[in-house]
Amino acid sequence: MKSNLVYFDYASTTPVDQRVAEKMHECLLLDGNFGNPASRSHEFGWKADEAVEKARLHVANLVKADSREIVWTSGATESDNLAIKGAARFYKDRGNHIITSKIEHKAVLDPCRQLEREGFEITYLDPDENGVVSLENIKKHVKDTTILISIMHINNELGAVNDIEEIGKFTRENNIIFHVDAAQSTGKLPIDLSKLDVDLMSFSGHKTYGPKGIGALYVSRKPRVRLEALIHGGGHERGFRSGTLPTHQIVGMGEAFRIAADEMDKDNKKIAKLADLFWKEVSGIEEIYLNGSFKNKIPNITNISFAYIEGESLIMALKDVAVSSGSACTSASLEPSYVLRALGRADELAHSSIRFSFGRFTTEKEVKMVAETTKRVVHQLRELSPLWDMFKDGVDLEKVEWVTH
Amino acid sequence: MYSRKVIQKFEETLNNPQAHNVGRMDAQAKNVGTGMVGAPACGDVMRLQIEVNDKEVITDCKFKTYGCGSAIASSQQMIEMLIGKTLEEAKNIKDREIAEILELPSIKIHCSVLAEDSIKKAIADYESKKA
């Protein structure tokens, strides 16, 4: 990788921590722990099984669950699919109504769409202007037929945090299954499933310095939640998810979560400081808008709309910085970010948005460099922008009759 | 995903706008035609201005573009093709030519379409002032 590239896209994925990589290495070669954890007849299998169970404990410890409540999957997408489709199909005799929000990850929205095709009724709630789904809004839309509510813990574009404690209390009282996509949360916010009334929670390995291709689903035992499996086969993971367990991936995720439990406070303090510094540096730029709210977001994600500049051109101008944008031009669909639109942001501000996300390996030097570069290129791109001219001339862009194509 | 040409044109324009015809002309002037196309909600707006002499030759152009990298590169490419052409020749510039020169990916073809539209609008504006 080019050494002058700065990685500010930790919300997309994280590099594997060196300590994680070393543990994974131990589970690959002939002289390592390569056995099939399901092999009951020899030492190779027993050793692999032991490593898998140790990793399961690490994952469970981070979120204060019982390790028997952790089911390995291929990632948070599979966990979301298993939770939503699995619960809906198992409990379909109770009702056919599901509530989620418009700013969920596609890994939640798309399974919901699939369930609609199967005859379920889905309500997609609007978040408030900061990306938070309120309990009041949920209550307004609950029906007698509601069997499942799926709300994310931390939004991946904004870093906005939902109050899953409050929502959980309500769903538990009303005997509704509550699923939480927590792909962005681990190692960033403490999670205590021994206290939370959450029935199902999705986790990802690679958002927390573990490897890609591994995730987990928490399936509550008290009260016991049941699911219809998506993948059938050898009956692994108590029938929830068949398929030979990838020891090296699991061990990697386990180690990553063990480190997260140990170092969460240290990581968070550092990242909060860097995020403050970054905002202090860039907030002097005219006509920028923070998407989300400082009051209720994790510092790891700073999502800013730079008015009168298109996000993809800003990404191109920030050429040595890896960030992502809500601009249509960076998506295959040519649609601007559905998350920002759901907040009520105008399309042009969605097009102008950049998500900067920081992580364990971000340095102060990088933050200063990226802030400086951002200030410079925003100025440069505005010099190129007819909209900036018009804004400076006092033209009301809302009132212009645009020639669309 | 972009060709080297798009990146090069984009960076040249960004780093040295004056030398690459970024700017604006007096839209009221008789010898200037202005064409603005696109919409902020769609993520691109292109404003092209042409200066035309008595012989109906385009002697100078200025532009500003809000849009993705390929929209800015397409504007720049369009300017290169316009200067020195007669209005009749300019009317024949096709979006396809711009797209081919810049090797635009198919998802970005609308950027070159926008450029062609802005040429047509700028010429129409100039001609309406003459009439």
Short mmCIF file of N, CA and C in Angstrom, two decimals, chain A residues 277-403:
data_model
loop_
_atom_site.label_atom_id
_atom_site.label_comp_id
_atom_site.label_asym_id
_atom_site.label_seq_id
_atom_site.Cartn_x
_atom_site.Cartn_y
_atom_site.Cartn_z
N LEU A 277 -10.19 17.38 17.67
CA LEU A 277 -9.16 18.14 16.96
C LEU A 277 -9.57 18.34 15.50
N PHE A 278 -10.07 17.27 14.88
CA PHE A 278 -10.46 17.36 13.46
C PHE A 278 -11.57 18.38 13.28
N TRP A 279 -12.57 18.31 14.15
CA TRP A 279 -13.70 19.24 14.01
C TRP A 279 -13.25 20.67 14.27
N LYS A 280 -12.36 20.84 15.25
CA LYS A 280 -11.84 22.18 15.54
C LYS A 280 -11.15 22.75 14.30
N GLU A 281 -10.41 21.91 13.60
CA GLU A 281 -9.67 22.35 12.42
C GLU A 281 -10.58 22.68 11.24
N VAL A 282 -11.60 21.83 11.01
CA VAL A 282 -12.39 22.03 9.78
C VAL A 282 -13.64 22.88 10.00
N SER A 283 -14.07 23.05 11.25
CA SER A 283 -15.38 23.69 11.45
C SER A 283 -15.38 25.16 11.06
N GLY A 284 -14.20 25.73 10.84
CA GLY A 284 -14.15 27.11 10.38
C GLY A 284 -14.52 27.28 8.91
N ILE A 285 -14.60 26.18 8.18
CA ILE A 285 -14.96 26.27 6.76
C ILE A 285 -16.41 26.73 6.67
N GLU A 286 -16.64 27.70 5.78
CA GLU A 286 -18.00 28.23 5.59
C GLU A 286 -18.94 27.15 5.07
N GLU A 287 -20.21 27.27 5.38
CA GLU A 287 -21.25 26.46 4.77
C GLU A 287 -20.98 24.95 4.83
N ILE A 288 -20.65 24.49 6.02
CA ILE A 288 -20.57 23.04 6.18
C ILE A 288 -21.58 22.62 7.24
N TYR A 289 -22.04 21.40 7.14
CA TYR A 289 -23.07 20.91 8.03
C TYR A 289 -22.66 19.55 8.57
N LEU A 290 -22.71 19.43 9.89
CA LEU A 290 -22.46 18.12 10.49
C LEU A 290 -23.74 17.29 10.33
N ASN A 291 -23.60 16.10 9.79
CA ASN A 291 -24.75 15.21 9.70
C ASN A 291 -24.77 14.34 10.95
N GLY A 292 -25.84 14.44 11.71
CA GLY A 292 -25.88 13.81 13.02
C GLY A 292 -25.65 14.89 14.06
N SER A 293 -25.52 14.48 15.30
CA SER A 293 -25.39 15.48 16.37
C SER A 293 -24.30 15.05 17.35
N PHE A 294 -23.52 16.03 17.79
CA PHE A 294 -22.46 15.71 18.75
C PHE A 294 -23.02 15.14 20.04
N LYS A 295 -24.24 15.53 20.35
CA LYS A 295 -24.85 15.08 21.60
C LYS A 295 -25.07 13.58 21.62
N ASN A 296 -25.27 13.04 20.45
CA ASN A 296 -25.67 11.64 20.42
C ASN A 296 -25.01 10.88 19.28
N LYS A 297 -23.68 10.90 19.29
CA LYS A 297 -22.99 10.09 18.30
C LYS A 297 -21.65 9.63 18.84
N ILE A 298 -21.10 8.60 18.23
CA ILE A 298 -19.77 8.17 18.63
C ILE A 298 -18.75 9.06 17.91
N PRO A 299 -17.60 9.31 18.55
CA PRO A 299 -16.63 10.21 17.93
C PRO A 299 -15.93 9.59 16.70
N ASN A 300 -16.05 8.28 16.57
CA ASN A 300 -15.35 7.58 15.49
C ASN A 300 -15.77 8.05 14.10
N ILE A 301 -17.02 8.55 14.02
CA ILE A 301 -17.54 8.94 12.71
C ILE A 301 -17.87 10.44 12.71
N THR A 302 -17.33 11.15 11.73
CA THR A 302 -17.68 12.55 11.52
C THR A 302 -18.16 12.69 10.09
N ASN A 303 -19.44 12.96 9.93
CA ASN A 303 -20.03 13.02 8.58
C ASN A 303 -20.41 14.47 8.30
N ILE A 304 -19.79 15.04 7.28
CA ILE A 304 -19.97 16.47 7.01
C ILE A 304 -20.46 16.68 5.58
N SER A 305 -21.43 17.57 5.42
CA SER A 305 -21.81 18.01 4.07
C SER A 305 -21.13 19.34 3.79
N PHE A 306 -20.43 19.39 2.68
CA PHE A 306 -19.75 20.61 2.25
C PHE A 306 -20.60 21.20 1.13
N ALA A 307 -21.42 22.19 1.47
CA ALA A 307 -22.38 22.71 0.51
C ALA A 307 -21.68 23.25 -0.74
N TYR A 308 -22.35 23.09 -1.86
CA TYR A 308 -21.91 23.59 -3.17
C TYR A 308 -20.73 22.83 -3.76
N ILE A 309 -20.41 21.69 -3.15
CA ILE A 309 -19.37 20.82 -3.70
C ILE A 309 -19.95 19.43 -3.79
N GLU A 310 -19.63 18.74 -4.86
CA GLU A 310 -20.13 17.37 -5.02
C GLU A 310 -19.13 16.43 -4.35
N GLY A 311 -19.65 15.47 -3.59
CA GLY A 311 -18.81 14.62 -2.76
C GLY A 311 -17.75 13.81 -3.48
N GLU A 312 -18.11 13.30 -4.64
CA GLU A 312 -17.13 12.48 -5.34
C GLU A 312 -15.93 13.31 -5.80
N SER A 313 -16.19 14.54 -6.25
CA SER A 313 -15.06 15.38 -6.67
C SER A 313 -14.20 15.72 -5.46
N LEU A 314 -14.83 15.83 -4.31
CA LEU A 314 -14.06 16.09 -3.09
C LEU A 314 -13.19 14.88 -2.74
N ILE A 315 -13.74 13.70 -2.94
CA ILE A 315 -12.94 12.49 -2.70
C ILE A 315 -11.75 12.43 -3.66
N MET A 316 -12.02 12.80 -4.93
CA MET A 316 -10.91 12.79 -5.91
C MET A 316 -9.85 13.82 -5.57
N ALA A 317 -10.31 14.96 -5.05
CA ALA A 317 -9.36 16.01 -4.70
C ALA A 317 -8.58 15.63 -3.44
N LEU A 318 -9.23 14.90 -2.55
CA LEU A 318 -8.55 14.41 -1.34
C LEU A 318 -7.83 13.10 -1.70
N LYS A 319 -6.97 13.15 -2.68
CA LYS A 319 -6.57 11.90 -3.32
C LYS A 319 -5.72 10.97 -2.43
N ASP A 320 -5.05 11.52 -1.45
CA ASP A 320 -4.25 10.64 -0.59
C ASP A 320 -4.98 10.26 0.69
N VAL A 321 -6.27 10.53 0.72
CA VAL A 321 -7.06 10.24 1.91
C VAL A 321 -8.19 9.29 1.54
N ALA A 322 -8.31 8.20 2.25
CA ALA A 322 -9.39 7.25 1.98
C ALA A 322 -10.58 7.59 2.87
N VAL A 323 -11.66 8.08 2.25
CA VAL A 323 -12.90 8.39 2.97
C VAL A 323 -14.05 7.87 2.12
N SER A 324 -15.28 7.99 2.61
CA SER A 324 -16.39 7.62 1.74
C SER A 324 -17.40 8.75 1.72
N SER A 325 -18.28 8.68 0.74
CA SER A 325 -19.21 9.78 0.50
C SER A 325 -20.62 9.27 0.34
N GLY A 326 -21.57 10.14 0.66
CA GLY A 326 -22.98 9.83 0.42
C GLY A 326 -23.41 10.28 -0.96
N SER A 327 -22.44 10.73 -1.73
CA SER A 327 -22.75 11.20 -3.09
C SER A 327 -23.25 10.07 -3.96
N ALA A 328 -24.18 10.43 -4.85
CA ALA A 328 -24.70 9.44 -5.78
C ALA A 328 -23.59 8.89 -6.66
N CYS A 329 -22.64 9.75 -6.98
CA CYS A 329 -21.61 9.37 -7.95
C CYS A 329 -20.70 8.27 -7.43
N THR A 330 -20.71 8.04 -6.12
CA THR A 330 -19.86 6.97 -5.62
C THR A 330 -20.65 5.67 -5.46
N SER A 331 -21.94 5.72 -5.79
CA SER A 331 -22.73 4.51 -5.65
C SER A 331 -23.10 3.98 -7.03
N ALA A 332 -23.32 2.70 -7.11
CA ALA A 332 -23.64 2.09 -8.40
C ALA A 332 -25.02 2.54 -8.87
N SER A 333 -25.86 2.93 -7.91
CA SER A 333 -27.25 3.22 -8.27
C SER A 333 -27.48 4.67 -8.70
N LEU A 334 -26.46 5.52 -8.55
CA LEU A 334 -26.58 6.96 -8.82
C LEU A 334 -27.62 7.65 -7.92
N GLU A 335 -27.92 7.02 -6.79
CA GLU A 335 -28.81 7.64 -5.82
C GLU A 335 -27.96 8.17 -4.67
N PRO A 336 -28.24 9.39 -4.20
CA PRO A 336 -27.50 9.86 -3.03
C PRO A 336 -27.91 9.06 -1.79
N SER A 337 -27.11 9.19 -0.75
CA SER A 337 -27.29 8.41 0.48
C SER A 337 -28.74 8.40 0.97
N TYR A 338 -29.31 7.21 1.10
CA TYR A 338 -30.69 7.11 1.60
C TYR A 338 -30.74 7.48 3.08
N VAL A 339 -29.61 7.35 3.76
CA VAL A 339 -29.59 7.70 5.18
C VAL A 339 -29.75 9.22 5.34
N LEU A 340 -28.96 9.97 4.60
CA LEU A 340 -29.05 11.43 4.71
C LEU A 340 -30.40 11.94 4.23
N ARG A 341 -30.94 11.31 3.20
CA ARG A 341 -32.26 11.74 2.72
C ARG A 341 -33.31 11.46 3.79
N ALA A 342 -33.17 10.35 4.50
CA ALA A 342 -34.15 10.02 5.54
C ALA A 342 -34.11 11.03 6.69
N LEU A 343 -32.96 11.71 6.87
CA LEU A 343 -32.88 12.74 7.90
C LEU A 343 -33.58 14.01 7.46
N GLY A 344 -33.96 14.04 6.18
CA GLY A 344 -34.60 15.25 5.66
C GLY A 344 -33.60 16.20 5.04
N ARG A 345 -32.36 15.76 4.90
CA ARG A 345 -31.36 16.59 4.24
C ARG A 345 -31.73 16.72 2.76
N ALA A 346 -31.54 17.92 2.20
CA ALA A 346 -31.78 18.10 0.78
C ALA A 346 -30.82 17.20 -0.01
N ASP A 347 -31.27 16.82 -1.20
CA ASP A 347 -30.43 15.96 -2.03
C ASP A 347 -29.04 16.54 -2.24
N GLU A 348 -28.98 17.87 -2.44
CA GLU A 348 -27.66 18.45 -2.74
C GLU A 348 -26.71 18.32 -1.56
N LEU A 349 -27.27 18.34 -0.34
CA LEU A 349 -26.39 18.15 0.82
C LEU A 349 -26.00 16.69 0.97
N ALA A 350 -26.86 15.80 0.53
CA ALA A 350 -26.49 14.38 0.54
C ALA A 350 -25.36 14.13 -0.46
N HIS A 351 -25.48 14.77 -1.62
CA HIS A 351 -24.43 14.63 -2.64
C HIS A 351 -23.10 15.17 -2.14
N SER A 352 -23.17 16.13 -1.22
CA SER A 352 -21.96 16.85 -0.78
C SER A 352 -21.34 16.25 0.47
N SER A 353 -21.79 15.06 0.88
CA SER A 353 -21.35 14.58 2.18
C SER A 353 -20.14 13.68 2.11
N ILE A 354 -19.31 13.80 3.13
CA ILE A 354 -18.13 12.94 3.28
C ILE A 354 -18.15 12.37 4.69
N ARG A 355 -17.90 11.06 4.77
CA ARG A 355 -17.77 10.43 6.08
C ARG A 355 -16.30 10.21 6.37
N PHE A 356 -15.83 10.87 7.42
CA PHE A 356 -14.46 10.64 7.91
C PHE A 356 -14.61 9.71 9.10
N SER A 357 -13.95 8.56 9.08
CA SER A 357 -14.05 7.72 10.27
C SER A 357 -12.67 7.31 10.76
N PHE A 358 -12.49 7.49 12.05
CA PHE A 358 -11.19 7.30 12.69
C PHE A 358 -11.15 5.99 13.47
N GLY A 359 -9.95 5.54 13.75
CA GLY A 359 -9.83 4.28 14.48
C GLY A 359 -8.56 4.18 15.30
N ARG A 360 -8.30 2.95 15.73
CA ARG A 360 -7.21 2.68 16.67
C ARG A 360 -5.86 3.18 16.17
N PHE A 361 -5.65 3.15 14.86
CA PHE A 361 -4.32 3.48 14.35
C PHE A 361 -4.22 4.90 13.79
N THR A 362 -5.28 5.69 13.96
CA THR A 362 -5.26 7.07 13.47
C THR A 362 -4.32 7.90 14.34
N THR A 363 -3.54 8.77 13.71
CA THR A 363 -2.61 9.61 14.47
C THR A 363 -3.00 11.08 14.39
N GLU A 364 -2.48 11.85 15.33
CA GLU A 364 -2.75 13.28 15.34
C GLU A 364 -2.19 13.94 14.08
N LYS A 365 -1.05 13.46 13.67
CA LYS A 365 -0.41 14.01 12.47
C LYS A 365 -1.33 13.82 11.25
N GLU A 366 -1.92 12.63 11.17
CA GLU A 366 -2.84 12.36 10.05
C GLU A 366 -4.06 13.27 10.10
N VAL A 367 -4.59 13.44 11.29
CA VAL A 367 -5.79 14.28 11.45
C VAL A 367 -5.48 15.71 10.99
N LYS A 368 -4.33 16.22 11.41
CA LYS A 368 -3.96 17.59 11.03
C LYS A 368 -3.77 17.69 9.52
N MET A 369 -3.10 16.69 8.96
CA MET A 369 -2.85 16.70 7.53
C MET A 369 -4.16 16.67 6.74
N VAL A 370 -5.06 15.77 7.15
CA VAL A 370 -6.33 15.64 6.42
C VAL A 370 -7.17 16.91 6.58
N ALA A 371 -7.15 17.51 7.76
CA ALA A 371 -7.91 18.74 7.98
C ALA A 371 -7.37 19.85 7.07
N GLU A 372 -6.05 19.97 7.00
CA GLU A 372 -5.44 20.99 6.14
C GLU A 372 -5.81 20.76 4.68
N THR A 373 -5.66 19.51 4.24
CA THR A 373 -5.97 19.19 2.84
C THR A 373 -7.45 19.47 2.55
N THR A 374 -8.31 19.11 3.50
CA THR A 374 -9.74 19.33 3.30
C THR A 374 -10.02 20.82 3.12
N LYS A 375 -9.43 21.63 3.98
CA LYS A 375 -9.66 23.08 3.88
C LYS A 375 -9.21 23.58 2.50
N ARG A 376 -8.04 23.11 2.07
CA ARG A 376 -7.50 23.59 0.79
C ARG A 376 -8.39 23.17 -0.38
N VAL A 377 -8.76 21.89 -0.44
CA VAL A 377 -9.48 21.43 -1.63
C VAL A 377 -10.94 21.90 -1.63
N VAL A 378 -11.51 22.12 -0.45
CA VAL A 378 -12.88 22.67 -0.43
C VAL A 378 -12.86 24.05 -1.06
N HIS A 379 -11.85 24.84 -0.70
CA HIS A 379 -11.71 26.16 -1.30
C HIS A 379 -11.54 26.05 -2.82
N GLN A 380 -10.65 25.14 -3.24
CA GLN A 380 -10.38 24.97 -4.67
C GLN A 380 -11.63 24.56 -5.43
N LEU A 381 -12.37 23.61 -4.87
CA LEU A 381 -13.56 23.11 -5.59
C LEU A 381 -14.66 24.15 -5.62
N ARG A 382 -14.72 24.98 -4.59
CA ARG A 382 -15.74 26.03 -4.62
C ARG A 382 -15.41 27.08 -5.66
N GLU A 383 -14.12 27.28 -5.91
CA GLU A 383 -13.72 28.19 -6.99
C GLU A 383 -14.24 27.67 -8.33
N LEU A 384 -14.41 26.37 -8.42
CA LEU A 384 -14.88 25.74 -9.66
C LEU A 384 -16.40 25.64 -9.71
N SER A 385 -17.06 25.98 -8.62
CA SER A 385 -18.49 25.66 -8.53
C SER A 385 -19.37 26.85 -8.90
N PRO A 386 -20.23 26.69 -9.89
CA PRO A 386 -21.15 27.78 -10.24
C PRO A 386 -22.14 28.03 -9.09
N LEU A 387 -22.41 27.00 -8.30
CA LEU A 387 -23.36 27.17 -7.20
C LEU A 387 -22.77 28.07 -6.11
N TRP A 388 -21.47 27.93 -5.91
CA TRP A 388 -20.79 28.77 -4.92
C TRP A 388 -20.86 30.23 -5.36
N ASP A 389 -20.61 30.49 -6.67
CA ASP A 389 -20.77 31.83 -7.24
C ASP A 389 -22.15 32.39 -6.94
N MET A 390 -23.14 31.56 -7.22
CA MET A 390 -24.52 32.01 -7.06
C MET A 390 -24.82 32.29 -5.60
N PHE A 391 -24.34 31.40 -4.73
CA PHE A 391 -24.53 31.60 -3.30
C PHE A 391 -23.90 32.92 -2.87
N LYS A 392 -22.69 33.17 -3.35
CA LYS A 392 -21.97 34.40 -2.97
C LYS A 392 -22.66 35.63 -3.55
N ASP A 393 -23.33 35.45 -4.70
CA ASP A 393 -24.07 36.56 -5.31
C ASP A 393 -25.43 36.76 -4.65
N GLY A 394 -25.76 35.91 -3.72
CA GLY A 394 -27.03 36.04 -3.02
C GLY A 394 -28.21 35.44 -3.76
N VAL A 395 -27.93 34.56 -4.74
CA VAL A 395 -29.03 33.92 -5.47
C VAL A 395 -29.64 32.83 -4.59
N ASP A 396 -30.95 32.76 -4.53
CA ASP A 396 -31.60 31.69 -3.79
C ASP A 396 -31.71 30.47 -4.70
N LEU A 397 -30.90 29.46 -4.41
CA LEU A 397 -30.82 28.30 -5.31
C LEU A 397 -32.13 27.51 -5.36
N GLU A 398 -32.92 27.68 -4.30
CA GLU A 398 -34.22 27.00 -4.28
C GLU A 398 -35.13 27.53 -5.38
N LYS A 399 -34.91 28.81 -5.75
CA LYS A 399 -35.86 29.46 -6.65
C LYS A 399 -35.42 29.39 -8.11
N VAL A 400 -34.22 28.84 -8.34
CA VAL A 400 -33.73 28.75 -9.72
C VAL A 400 -34.47 27.62 -10.44
N GLU A 401 -34.82 27.86 -11.69
CA GLU A 401 -35.42 26.78 -12.47
C GLU A 401 -34.32 25.99 -13.15
N TRP A 402 -34.03 24.83 -12.61
CA TRP A 402 -32.91 24.04 -13.11
C TRP A 402 -33.33 23.25 -14.34
N VAL A 403 -32.37 23.09 -15.25
CA VAL A 403 -32.61 22.28 -16.45
C VAL A 403 -32.08 20.89 -16.16
#
